[in-house]
mmCIF file of C-alpha atoms and ligand atoms in Angstrom:
data_model
loop_
_atom_site.group_PDB
_atom_site.id
_atom_site.type_symbol
_atom_site.label_atom_id
_atom_site.label_comp_id
_atom_site.label_asym_id
_atom_site.label_seq_id
_atom_site.Cartn_x
_atom_site.Cartn_y
_atom_site.Cartn_z
ATOM 1 C CA MET A 1 15.168 23.180 -67.789
ATOM 2 C CA PRO A 2 13.042 26.353 -68.151
ATOM 3 C CA SER A 3 13.087 29.124 -65.560
ATOM 4 C CA ALA A 4 9.876 30.499 -64.054
ATOM 5 C CA CYS A 5 9.493 34.191 -64.878
ATOM 6 C CA ILE A 6 6.919 36.658 -63.587
ATOM 7 C CA THR A 7 5.553 38.163 -66.789
ATOM 8 C CA GLY A 8 2.550 40.096 -65.478
ATOM 9 C CA VAL A 9 1.537 41.650 -62.172
ATOM 10 C CA GLY A 10 -1.849 42.976 -61.081
ATOM 11 C CA MET A 11 -3.603 44.229 -57.988
ATOM 12 C CA TYR A 12 -6.981 45.322 -56.753
ATOM 13 C CA VAL A 13 -8.021 47.116 -53.589
ATOM 14 C CA PRO A 14 -11.604 48.081 -52.809
ATOM 15 C CA PRO A 15 -12.299 51.824 -53.102
ATOM 16 C CA ARG A 16 -13.487 52.318 -49.526
ATOM 17 C CA VAL A 17 -10.712 53.868 -47.424
ATOM 18 C CA VAL A 18 -10.924 53.306 -43.675
ATOM 19 C CA THR A 19 -8.689 55.668 -41.728
ATOM 20 C CA ASN A 20 -7.294 55.067 -38.265
ATOM 21 C CA GLU A 21 -9.619 57.819 -37.118
ATOM 22 C CA GLU A 22 -12.670 55.901 -38.402
ATOM 23 C CA LEU A 23 -11.627 52.821 -36.399
ATOM 24 C CA ARG A 24 -12.359 54.848 -33.286
ATOM 25 C CA THR A 25 -16.047 54.151 -34.075
ATOM 26 C CA TRP A 26 -15.431 50.633 -32.736
ATOM 27 C CA TYR A 27 -12.260 50.782 -30.708
ATOM 28 C CA ASP A 28 -10.651 52.796 -27.957
ATOM 29 C CA THR A 29 -7.626 53.620 -30.099
ATOM 30 C CA SER A 30 -5.895 56.507 -31.849
ATOM 31 C CA ASP A 31 -4.114 57.347 -35.075
ATOM 32 C CA GLU A 32 -0.954 57.980 -33.031
ATOM 33 C CA TRP A 33 -1.000 54.523 -31.419
ATOM 34 C CA ILE A 34 -1.713 52.636 -34.640
ATOM 35 C CA TYR A 35 0.826 54.539 -36.738
ATOM 36 C CA ALA A 36 3.576 54.428 -34.114
ATOM 37 C CA ARG A 37 3.119 50.688 -33.419
ATOM 38 C CA SER A 38 2.527 49.454 -36.969
ATOM 39 C CA GLY A 39 3.116 52.158 -39.617
ATOM 40 C CA ILE A 40 -0.517 51.918 -40.774
ATOM 41 C CA LYS A 41 -2.445 55.091 -41.647
ATOM 42 C CA GLU A 42 -5.406 53.547 -43.468
ATOM 43 C CA ARG A 43 -6.667 50.326 -45.027
ATOM 44 C CA ARG A 44 -9.355 49.310 -47.550
ATOM 45 C CA TRP A 45 -12.532 47.439 -46.724
ATOM 46 C CA ALA A 46 -14.631 45.683 -49.322
ATOM 47 C CA GLU A 47 -18.257 46.732 -49.391
ATOM 48 C CA GLU A 48 -21.090 44.259 -49.803
ATOM 49 C CA PRO A 49 -21.547 42.261 -51.894
ATOM 50 C CA ALA A 50 -17.936 41.223 -52.195
ATOM 51 C CA SER A 51 -15.982 38.004 -52.060
ATOM 52 C CA THR A 52 -12.324 37.067 -51.831
ATOM 53 C CA ALA A 53 -12.534 35.255 -55.179
ATOM 54 C CA GLU A 54 -14.013 38.380 -56.766
ATOM 55 C CA LEU A 55 -11.190 40.588 -55.494
ATOM 56 C CA GLY A 56 -8.774 37.962 -56.796
ATOM 57 C CA TYR A 57 -10.528 38.073 -60.154
ATOM 58 C CA TYR A 58 -9.903 41.813 -60.579
ATOM 59 C CA ALA A 59 -6.218 41.421 -59.704
ATOM 60 C CA ALA A 60 -5.929 38.376 -61.993
ATOM 61 C CA LYS A 61 -7.454 40.245 -64.918
ATOM 62 C CA GLU A 62 -4.861 43.005 -64.547
ATOM 63 C CA ALA A 63 -1.995 40.504 -64.279
ATOM 64 C CA LEU A 64 -3.194 38.579 -67.343
ATOM 65 C CA GLN A 65 -3.482 41.788 -69.323
ATOM 66 C CA ALA A 66 0.033 42.828 -68.302
ATOM 67 C CA ALA A 67 1.341 39.428 -69.420
ATOM 68 C CA GLY A 68 -0.609 39.573 -72.675
ATOM 69 C CA LYS A 69 -2.407 36.324 -71.840
ATOM 70 C CA SER A 70 -6.015 35.273 -72.024
ATOM 71 C CA PRO A 71 -7.533 33.123 -69.255
ATOM 72 C CA ASN A 72 -7.642 30.018 -71.443
ATOM 73 C CA GLU A 73 -3.843 30.077 -71.692
ATOM 74 C CA ILE A 74 -3.552 29.400 -67.928
ATOM 75 C CA ASP A 75 -2.432 25.840 -67.113
ATOM 76 C CA LEU A 76 -2.870 26.102 -63.319
ATOM 77 C CA ILE A 77 -4.387 28.520 -60.801
ATOM 78 C CA ILE A 78 -2.844 28.775 -57.337
ATOM 79 C CA PHE A 79 -4.974 30.696 -54.848
ATOM 80 C CA ALA A 80 -3.528 31.778 -51.507
ATOM 81 C CA THR A 81 -5.881 33.118 -48.822
ATOM 82 C CA LEU A 82 -6.762 32.847 -45.150
ATOM 83 C CA SER A 83 -10.199 34.312 -45.795
ATOM 84 C CA PRO A 84 -11.818 32.010 -48.385
ATOM 85 C CA ASP A 85 -15.365 32.577 -49.599
ATOM 86 C CA LEU A 86 -16.460 29.196 -48.252
ATOM 87 C CA TYR A 87 -15.287 26.716 -45.597
ATOM 88 C CA PHE A 88 -14.977 24.427 -48.612
ATOM 89 C CA PRO A 89 -14.434 24.316 -51.562
ATOM 90 C CA GLY A 90 -11.562 26.767 -51.878
ATOM 91 C CA SER A 91 -11.714 30.117 -53.630
ATOM 92 C CA GLY A 92 -9.511 28.839 -56.480
ATOM 93 C CA VAL A 93 -12.363 27.017 -58.188
ATOM 94 C CA LEU A 94 -14.599 30.076 -57.811
ATOM 95 C CA LEU A 95 -11.969 32.198 -59.520
ATOM 96 C CA GLN A 96 -11.539 29.530 -62.216
ATOM 97 C CA HIS A 97 -15.261 29.650 -62.975
ATOM 98 C CA ARG A 98 -15.303 33.468 -62.839
ATOM 99 C CA LEU A 99 -12.527 33.527 -65.431
ATOM 100 C CA GLY A 100 -14.792 31.489 -67.710
ATOM 101 C CA LEU A 101 -12.621 28.380 -67.586
ATOM 102 C CA GLU A 102 -13.977 24.846 -67.855
ATOM 103 C CA THR A 103 -11.515 22.373 -66.309
ATOM 104 C CA THR A 104 -8.287 24.269 -65.542
ATOM 105 C CA PRO A 105 -6.896 22.927 -62.231
ATOM 106 C CA ALA A 106 -7.142 25.248 -59.221
ATOM 107 C CA LEU A 107 -5.082 24.710 -56.087
ATOM 108 C CA ASP A 108 -5.795 26.508 -52.797
ATOM 109 C CA ILE A 109 -3.026 26.972 -50.279
ATOM 110 C CA ARG A 110 -3.327 28.030 -46.651
ATOM 111 C CA GLN A 111 -0.088 29.556 -45.503
ATOM 112 C CA GLN A 112 -1.576 32.891 -44.436
ATOM 113 C CA CYS A 113 0.945 35.740 -44.729
ATOM 114 C CA SER A 114 3.491 33.376 -46.302
ATOM 115 C CA GLY A 115 0.968 32.185 -48.895
ATOM 116 C CA PHE A 116 2.417 34.127 -51.786
ATOM 117 C CA VAL A 117 5.981 32.914 -51.202
ATOM 118 C CA TYR A 118 4.763 29.313 -50.831
ATOM 119 C CA GLY A 119 2.692 29.717 -54.008
ATOM 120 C CA LEU A 120 5.684 31.056 -55.884
ATOM 121 C CA SER A 121 7.699 28.025 -54.831
ATOM 122 C CA ILE A 122 4.981 25.619 -56.016
ATOM 123 C CA ALA A 123 4.698 27.423 -59.352
ATOM 124 C CA ASP A 124 8.480 27.350 -59.754
ATOM 125 C CA GLN A 125 8.595 23.560 -59.302
ATOM 126 C CA TYR A 126 5.767 22.889 -61.773
ATOM 127 C CA ILE A 127 7.434 25.073 -64.385
ATOM 128 C CA ARG A 128 10.949 23.715 -63.879
ATOM 129 C CA THR A 129 9.709 20.133 -64.278
ATOM 130 C CA GLY A 130 7.886 21.061 -67.470
ATOM 131 C CA THR A 131 4.467 20.094 -66.065
ATOM 132 C CA TYR A 132 2.947 23.529 -66.746
ATOM 133 C CA ARG A 133 4.073 26.571 -68.730
ATOM 134 C CA THR A 134 1.684 29.299 -67.534
ATOM 135 C CA ILE A 135 0.522 29.648 -63.927
ATOM 136 C CA LEU A 136 -1.731 32.270 -62.345
ATOM 137 C CA LEU A 137 -0.852 32.880 -58.692
ATOM 138 C CA VAL A 138 -3.317 34.965 -56.694
ATOM 139 C CA GLY A 139 -3.230 36.222 -53.116
ATOM 140 C CA ALA A 140 -6.540 37.722 -52.010
ATOM 141 C CA GLU A 141 -8.211 38.554 -48.723
ATOM 142 C CA ILE A 142 -11.359 39.997 -47.250
ATOM 143 C CA GLN A 143 -10.508 40.409 -43.588
ATOM 144 C CA SER A 144 -13.020 43.101 -42.691
ATOM 145 C CA THR A 145 -15.672 40.373 -42.301
ATOM 146 C CA TRP A 146 -13.777 38.398 -39.633
ATOM 147 C CA ILE A 147 -12.260 41.279 -37.697
ATOM 148 C CA ASP A 148 -13.494 41.427 -34.110
ATOM 149 C CA TYR A 149 -15.340 44.723 -33.690
ATOM 150 C CA ASN A 150 -15.706 44.271 -29.934
ATOM 151 C CA PRO A 151 -13.492 46.567 -27.785
ATOM 152 C CA GLU A 152 -11.093 43.704 -26.958
ATOM 153 C CA GLY A 153 -10.507 43.101 -30.673
ATOM 154 C CA ARG A 154 -8.578 46.337 -31.167
ATOM 155 C CA THR A 155 -5.028 44.925 -31.164
ATOM 156 C CA VAL A 156 -5.723 42.686 -34.177
ATOM 157 C CA GLY A 157 -8.578 44.672 -35.742
ATOM 158 C CA VAL A 158 -6.541 47.762 -36.532
ATOM 159 C CA LEU A 159 -3.870 45.831 -38.455
ATOM 160 C CA PHE A 160 -5.730 44.120 -41.291
ATOM 161 C CA GLY A 161 -7.115 45.257 -44.637
ATOM 162 C CA ASP A 162 -8.767 43.835 -47.766
ATOM 163 C CA GLY A 163 -7.118 43.511 -51.168
ATOM 164 C CA ALA A 164 -5.744 41.223 -53.840
ATOM 165 C CA GLY A 165 -2.607 40.795 -55.891
ATOM 166 C CA ALA A 166 -1.803 38.413 -58.730
ATOM 167 C CA VAL A 167 1.080 37.365 -60.928
ATOM 168 C CA VAL A 168 1.354 35.375 -64.125
ATOM 169 C CA ILE A 169 4.340 33.049 -64.021
ATOM 170 C CA GLU A 170 5.583 31.594 -67.281
ATOM 171 C CA ALA A 171 8.261 29.212 -68.459
ATOM 172 C CA CYS A 172 11.065 31.235 -69.993
ATOM 173 C CA GLU A 173 14.154 29.927 -71.732
ATOM 174 C CA GLY A 174 17.469 31.696 -72.250
ATOM 175 C CA GLU A 175 16.330 34.997 -70.740
ATOM 176 C CA ASN A 176 18.704 35.121 -67.773
ATOM 177 C CA ARG A 177 15.928 35.998 -65.349
ATOM 178 C CA GLY A 178 13.196 34.383 -63.261
ATOM 179 C CA ILE A 179 12.843 32.700 -59.881
ATOM 180 C CA LEU A 180 16.310 31.598 -58.745
ATOM 181 C CA SER A 181 15.483 29.924 -55.445
ATOM 182 C CA THR A 182 12.746 29.615 -52.845
ATOM 183 C CA HIS A 183 13.154 28.708 -49.162
ATOM 184 C CA LEU A 184 10.192 27.525 -47.084
ATOM 185 C CA TYR A 185 9.762 26.874 -43.354
ATOM 186 C CA SER A 186 6.993 26.206 -40.834
ATOM 187 C CA GLN A 187 6.728 25.578 -37.103
ATOM 188 C CA GLY A 188 3.387 24.185 -35.954
ATOM 189 C CA ALA A 189 4.402 24.400 -32.309
ATOM 190 C CA TYR A 190 3.207 27.998 -32.558
ATOM 191 C CA ALA A 191 -0.030 27.349 -34.476
ATOM 192 C CA MET A 192 -2.254 28.662 -31.698
ATOM 193 C CA GLU A 193 -0.312 31.918 -31.199
ATOM 194 C CA LEU A 194 -2.086 33.492 -34.170
ATOM 195 C CA CYS A 195 -5.267 31.861 -35.349
ATOM 196 C CA VAL A 196 -8.991 31.902 -35.884
ATOM 197 C CA ALA A 197 -10.095 28.656 -34.228
ATOM 198 C CA GLU A 198 -13.614 28.248 -35.604
ATOM 199 C CA PRO A 199 -15.387 26.951 -37.605
ATOM 200 C CA SER A 200 -13.489 23.897 -36.525
ATOM 201 C CA SER A 201 -13.590 20.183 -37.214
ATOM 202 C CA ALA A 202 -11.644 19.421 -34.025
ATOM 203 C CA THR A 203 -13.602 17.482 -31.435
ATOM 204 C CA ARG A 204 -11.280 18.378 -28.595
ATOM 205 C CA ALA A 205 -11.669 21.683 -26.759
ATOM 206 C CA HIS A 206 -9.420 24.465 -27.978
ATOM 207 C CA THR A 207 -6.907 25.783 -25.533
ATOM 208 C CA LEU A 208 -7.042 29.443 -26.452
ATOM 209 C CA PRO A 209 -7.083 31.918 -23.592
ATOM 210 C CA GLY A 210 -10.654 33.094 -23.085
ATOM 211 C CA SER A 211 -13.317 31.951 -25.503
ATOM 212 C CA TYR A 212 -12.253 33.361 -28.840
ATOM 213 C CA GLY A 213 -14.327 31.074 -31.061
ATOM 214 C CA MET A 214 -14.578 32.696 -34.463
ATOM 215 C CA ARG A 215 -12.700 35.790 -33.339
ATOM 216 C CA PRO A 216 -9.004 36.122 -34.185
ATOM 217 C CA TYR A 217 -6.474 35.473 -31.451
ATOM 218 C CA MET A 218 -2.925 36.827 -31.628
ATOM 219 C CA ASN A 219 -0.176 36.782 -29.055
ATOM 220 C CA GLY A 220 1.192 39.990 -30.576
ATOM 221 C CA LYS A 221 4.501 40.242 -28.723
ATOM 222 C CA GLU A 222 5.412 36.596 -29.317
ATOM 223 C CA VAL A 223 4.458 36.825 -33.006
ATOM 224 C CA PHE A 224 6.457 40.032 -33.396
ATOM 225 C CA ARG A 225 9.564 38.498 -31.807
ATOM 226 C CA HIS A 226 9.445 35.475 -34.110
ATOM 227 C CA ALA A 227 8.575 37.583 -37.168
ATOM 228 C CA VAL A 228 11.689 39.755 -36.795
ATOM 229 C CA GLN A 229 13.966 36.739 -36.298
ATOM 230 C CA ARG A 230 12.472 34.517 -39.008
ATOM 231 C CA MET A 231 12.121 37.240 -41.617
ATOM 232 C CA GLY A 232 15.795 38.100 -41.126
ATOM 233 C CA GLU A 233 16.793 34.431 -41.403
ATOM 234 C CA ALA A 234 14.679 34.012 -44.535
ATOM 235 C CA VAL A 235 16.410 36.968 -46.196
ATOM 236 C CA GLN A 236 19.814 35.640 -45.110
ATOM 237 C CA VAL A 237 19.237 32.159 -46.548
ATOM 238 C CA ALA A 238 18.256 33.644 -49.922
ATOM 239 C CA LEU A 239 21.336 35.913 -49.926
ATOM 240 C CA THR A 240 23.639 33.048 -48.976
ATOM 241 C CA HIS A 241 22.131 30.720 -51.575
ATOM 242 C CA GLN A 242 22.723 33.289 -54.323
ATOM 243 C CA GLY A 243 26.075 34.512 -53.004
ATOM 244 C CA TRP A 244 24.689 38.065 -52.972
ATOM 245 C CA ARG A 245 25.769 40.781 -50.558
ATOM 246 C CA PRO A 246 22.779 42.531 -48.914
ATOM 247 C CA ASP A 247 23.559 45.797 -50.753
ATOM 248 C CA GLU A 248 23.654 44.038 -54.154
ATOM 249 C CA VAL A 249 19.903 43.443 -54.044
ATOM 250 C CA ASP A 250 17.957 46.147 -55.889
ATOM 251 C CA LEU A 251 14.661 45.689 -54.064
ATOM 252 C CA TYR A 252 13.443 43.816 -51.017
ATOM 253 C CA VAL A 253 9.722 43.152 -50.737
ATOM 254 C CA LEU A 254 8.812 41.854 -47.293
ATOM 255 C CA HIS A 255 5.344 40.876 -46.171
ATOM 256 C CA GLN A 256 3.579 43.922 -44.793
ATOM 257 C CA ALA A 257 2.570 42.988 -41.227
ATOM 258 C CA ASN A 258 4.199 45.831 -39.338
ATOM 259 C CA ILE A 259 6.653 48.468 -40.576
ATOM 260 C CA ARG A 260 8.712 47.862 -37.432
ATOM 261 C CA ILE A 261 9.449 44.314 -38.630
ATOM 262 C CA VAL A 262 10.786 45.683 -41.943
ATOM 263 C CA GLN A 263 12.798 48.347 -40.085
ATOM 264 C CA ALA A 264 14.349 45.684 -37.855
ATOM 265 C CA VAL A 265 15.403 43.617 -40.898
ATOM 266 C CA ALA A 266 16.795 46.711 -42.655
ATOM 267 C CA GLU A 267 18.784 47.588 -39.556
ATOM 268 C CA PHE A 268 20.115 44.036 -39.180
ATOM 269 C CA PHE A 269 21.496 44.090 -42.735
ATOM 270 C CA SER A 270 22.623 47.769 -42.463
ATOM 271 C CA LEU A 271 20.399 48.694 -45.404
ATOM 272 C CA PRO A 272 18.505 51.956 -45.929
ATOM 273 C CA MET A 273 14.698 51.691 -45.826
ATOM 274 C CA GLU A 274 14.620 52.922 -49.468
ATOM 275 C CA ARG A 275 15.793 49.453 -50.478
ATOM 276 C CA PHE A 276 12.474 48.030 -49.170
ATOM 277 C CA PHE A 277 9.156 48.578 -50.923
ATOM 278 C CA ASN A 278 6.321 49.208 -48.483
ATOM 279 C CA SER A 279 2.623 49.899 -48.797
ATOM 280 C CA ILE A 280 1.438 49.086 -45.269
ATOM 281 C CA HIS A 281 0.638 52.761 -44.568
ATOM 282 C CA LYS A 282 -2.093 52.595 -47.268
ATOM 283 C CA TYR A 283 -3.419 49.044 -47.026
ATOM 284 C CA GLY A 284 -2.512 47.585 -43.613
ATOM 285 C CA ASN A 285 -1.787 43.860 -43.520
ATOM 286 C CA THR A 286 -3.451 42.253 -46.536
ATOM 287 C CA THR A 287 -1.926 38.842 -45.670
ATOM 288 C CA ALA A 288 -1.421 36.706 -48.838
ATOM 289 C CA ALA A 289 -2.043 39.767 -51.021
ATOM 290 C CA SER A 290 0.578 42.046 -49.506
ATOM 291 C CA ILE A 291 3.632 40.970 -51.545
ATOM 292 C CA PRO A 292 1.927 40.916 -54.979
ATOM 293 C CA ILE A 293 0.280 44.281 -54.218
ATOM 294 C CA CYS A 294 3.760 45.675 -53.468
ATOM 295 C CA LEU A 295 5.149 44.130 -56.664
ATOM 296 C CA ALA A 296 2.373 45.696 -58.737
ATOM 297 C CA GLU A 297 2.913 49.130 -57.222
ATOM 298 C CA ALA A 298 6.706 48.880 -57.359
ATOM 299 C CA GLU A 299 6.555 48.078 -61.053
ATOM 300 C CA ARG A 300 4.081 50.888 -61.682
ATOM 301 C CA GLU A 301 6.361 53.346 -59.886
ATOM 302 C CA GLY A 302 9.442 52.237 -61.821
ATOM 303 C CA ARG A 303 11.055 50.689 -58.732
ATOM 304 C CA LEU A 304 11.292 47.281 -60.451
ATOM 305 C CA ARG A 305 13.094 46.963 -63.762
ATOM 306 C CA ARG A 306 14.082 44.031 -65.959
ATOM 307 C CA GLY A 307 17.282 42.504 -64.603
ATOM 308 C CA ASP A 308 16.847 43.763 -61.021
ATOM 309 C CA LYS A 309 17.864 41.456 -58.190
ATOM 310 C CA VAL A 310 14.857 41.009 -55.902
ATOM 311 C CA ILE A 311 14.303 39.221 -52.587
ATOM 312 C CA LEU A 312 10.836 38.483 -51.242
ATOM 313 C CA ALA A 313 10.265 37.301 -47.667
ATOM 314 C CA ALA A 314 7.256 36.602 -45.493
ATOM 315 C CA PHE A 315 6.286 35.395 -42.042
ATOM 316 C CA GLY A 316 2.870 34.606 -40.673
ATOM 317 C CA SER A 317 0.438 32.413 -38.845
ATOM 318 C CA GLY A 318 1.371 28.737 -38.634
ATOM 319 C CA PHE A 319 4.051 29.827 -37.967
ATOM 320 C CA THR A 320 5.100 29.764 -41.610
ATOM 321 C CA TRP A 321 7.844 31.756 -43.266
ATOM 322 C CA GLY A 322 10.038 31.784 -46.330
ATOM 323 C CA SER A 323 11.788 33.747 -49.028
ATOM 324 C CA ALA A 324 12.454 33.850 -52.737
ATOM 325 C CA ALA A 325 15.334 35.266 -54.776
ATOM 326 C CA LEU A 326 14.649 36.327 -58.317
ATOM 327 C CA ILE A 327 15.844 38.343 -61.246
ATOM 328 C CA TRP A 328 12.999 40.574 -62.389
HETATM 329 N N1 ACO B 401 -5.073 51.065 -29.760
HETATM 330 C C1 ACO B 401 -4.619 51.559 -28.588
HETATM 331 N N2 ACO B 401 -4.020 50.792 -27.672
HETATM 332 C C2 ACO B 401 -3.889 49.477 -27.920
HETATM 333 C C3 ACO B 401 -4.355 48.917 -29.133
HETATM 334 C C4 ACO B 401 -4.971 49.762 -30.060
HETATM 335 N N3 ACO B 401 -5.439 49.319 -31.240
HETATM 336 N N4 ACO B 401 -4.074 47.607 -29.102
HETATM 337 C C5 ACO B 401 -3.460 47.340 -27.955
HETATM 338 N N5 ACO B 401 -3.345 48.476 -27.213
HETATM 339 C C6 ACO B 401 -2.739 48.663 -25.917
HETATM 340 C C7 ACO B 401 -2.614 47.354 -25.155
HETATM 341 O O1 ACO B 401 -3.815 47.079 -24.449
HETATM 342 C C8 ACO B 401 -1.448 47.647 -24.222
HETATM 343 O O2 ACO B 401 -1.920 48.390 -23.126
HETATM 344 P P1 ACO B 401 -1.366 48.091 -21.640
HETATM 345 O O3 ACO B 401 0.112 48.352 -21.732
HETATM 346 O O4 ACO B 401 -2.123 49.034 -20.793
HETATM 347 O O5 ACO B 401 -1.651 46.652 -21.396
HETATM 348 C C9 ACO B 401 -0.557 48.552 -25.047
HETATM 349 O O6 ACO B 401 -1.405 49.100 -26.074
HETATM 350 C C10 ACO B 401 0.604 47.844 -25.671
HETATM 351 O O7 ACO B 401 0.104 46.695 -26.364
HETATM 352 P P2 ACO B 401 1.061 45.631 -26.970
HETATM 353 O O8 ACO B 401 0.261 44.461 -27.464
HETATM 354 O O9 ACO B 401 2.140 45.352 -25.988
HETATM 355 O O10 ACO B 401 1.665 46.449 -28.218
HETATM 356 P P3 ACO B 401 2.864 46.062 -29.136
HETATM 357 O O11 ACO B 401 3.872 47.133 -29.093
HETATM 358 O O12 ACO B 401 3.321 44.647 -28.911
HETATM 359 O O13 ACO B 401 2.194 46.132 -30.599
HETATM 360 C C11 ACO B 401 1.244 44.752 -32.340
HETATM 361 C C12 ACO B 401 1.087 45.296 -30.922
HETATM 362 C C13 ACO B 401 1.245 45.937 -33.291
HETATM 363 C C14 ACO B 401 0.079 43.845 -32.642
HETATM 364 C C15 ACO B 401 2.571 43.994 -32.449
HETATM 365 O O14 ACO B 401 2.660 43.077 -31.390
HETATM 366 C C16 ACO B 401 2.745 43.244 -33.757
HETATM 367 O O15 ACO B 401 2.909 43.824 -34.811
HETATM 368 N N6 ACO B 401 2.803 41.900 -33.715
HETATM 369 C C17 ACO B 401 3.125 41.077 -34.915
HETATM 370 C C18 ACO B 401 2.072 41.074 -35.979
HETATM 371 C C19 ACO B 401 2.496 40.131 -37.078
HETATM 372 O O16 ACO B 401 3.633 40.109 -37.510
HETATM 373 N N7 ACO B 401 1.636 39.245 -37.516
HETATM 374 C C20 ACO B 401 2.081 38.247 -38.457
HETATM 375 C C21 ACO B 401 1.405 38.273 -39.693
HETATM 376 S S1 ACO B 401 -0.343 38.199 -39.534
HETATM 377 C C22 ACO B 401 -0.858 36.674 -40.159
HETATM 378 O O17 ACO B 401 -0.118 35.807 -40.482
HETATM 379 C C23 ACO B 401 -2.327 36.440 -40.221
#
């Protein structure tokens, strides 16, 4: 049975930097509050015209180049996003067309901040079963178009940024590396704790506090509490499955929602923060893109080397969460 190996990583963030200071144009907030509560200093916003699929395309091109592959060698595209270009169809087909492909299958998944880990798990299964040999997995988001710019939107609005990350995953034999295990979870009981309720196909009235409509709603404290617990559990299950001690792992890449969540996990496992790769200070929460963006930067900075033990973990809206253990 082949293993699934990440053979190319790419990322793209729009050039426009939006500092915490600039957010004061819309919100009663401060750099001190945002940085102390989340670890974010700035984020990127896409400028018009831009689309999630387009951001994904730039990241995909870089990942394909790194893997030495051309688009027509891709057997399957998996596209993870909570901010698709259209209500339907998904952004995967738009990326497929943009890559100049005719009939390559494109699968969209909607697991929000856990999208990349879920996508990795799907790719792993297809490769292990021999169905496909080369898969392009993309996480991309444009969140600056759905952020609530009204004063009451400040708690959520300051956290999110735009960006894209991509990996090429290939079947590899006899290389002693690749995805070792993935661990997925969800808990729909908490679906309404972090959501954008409209556009909606539901005929019943939504039960969100106030009338949020198309504006994002987040019960921040409740989400934070669950995120710390579930992210820790997700890391633990991957460690246990591999029989690894926490300090044996070379690099942890956790979804970038709030630096305090990463700090809590590091503390729980008595690990120094240097063992975790973070980019939230530069990009904010880029949802499905945050882990592949970190992977791309970690590799660029020499923090990821062939043979390294790596654990990825994510938690997000749904609630959904999960982890992956791999040898780089
Ligand atoms: N600037 C200044 N003050 C603010 C801001 C802001 N941007 N936002 C809120 N405040 C105020 C609040 O009004 C409140 O004031 P009050 O005490 O007078 O009522 C005070 O600051 C404290 O607000 P809290 O909401 O209690 O702040 P908290 O410490 O909980 O931090 C945060 C908020 C950063 C949102 C945190 O709850 C969090 O990170 N939650 C989890 C986020 C997450 O993990 N999301 C999952 C992934 S996202 C996805 O899947 C789409």
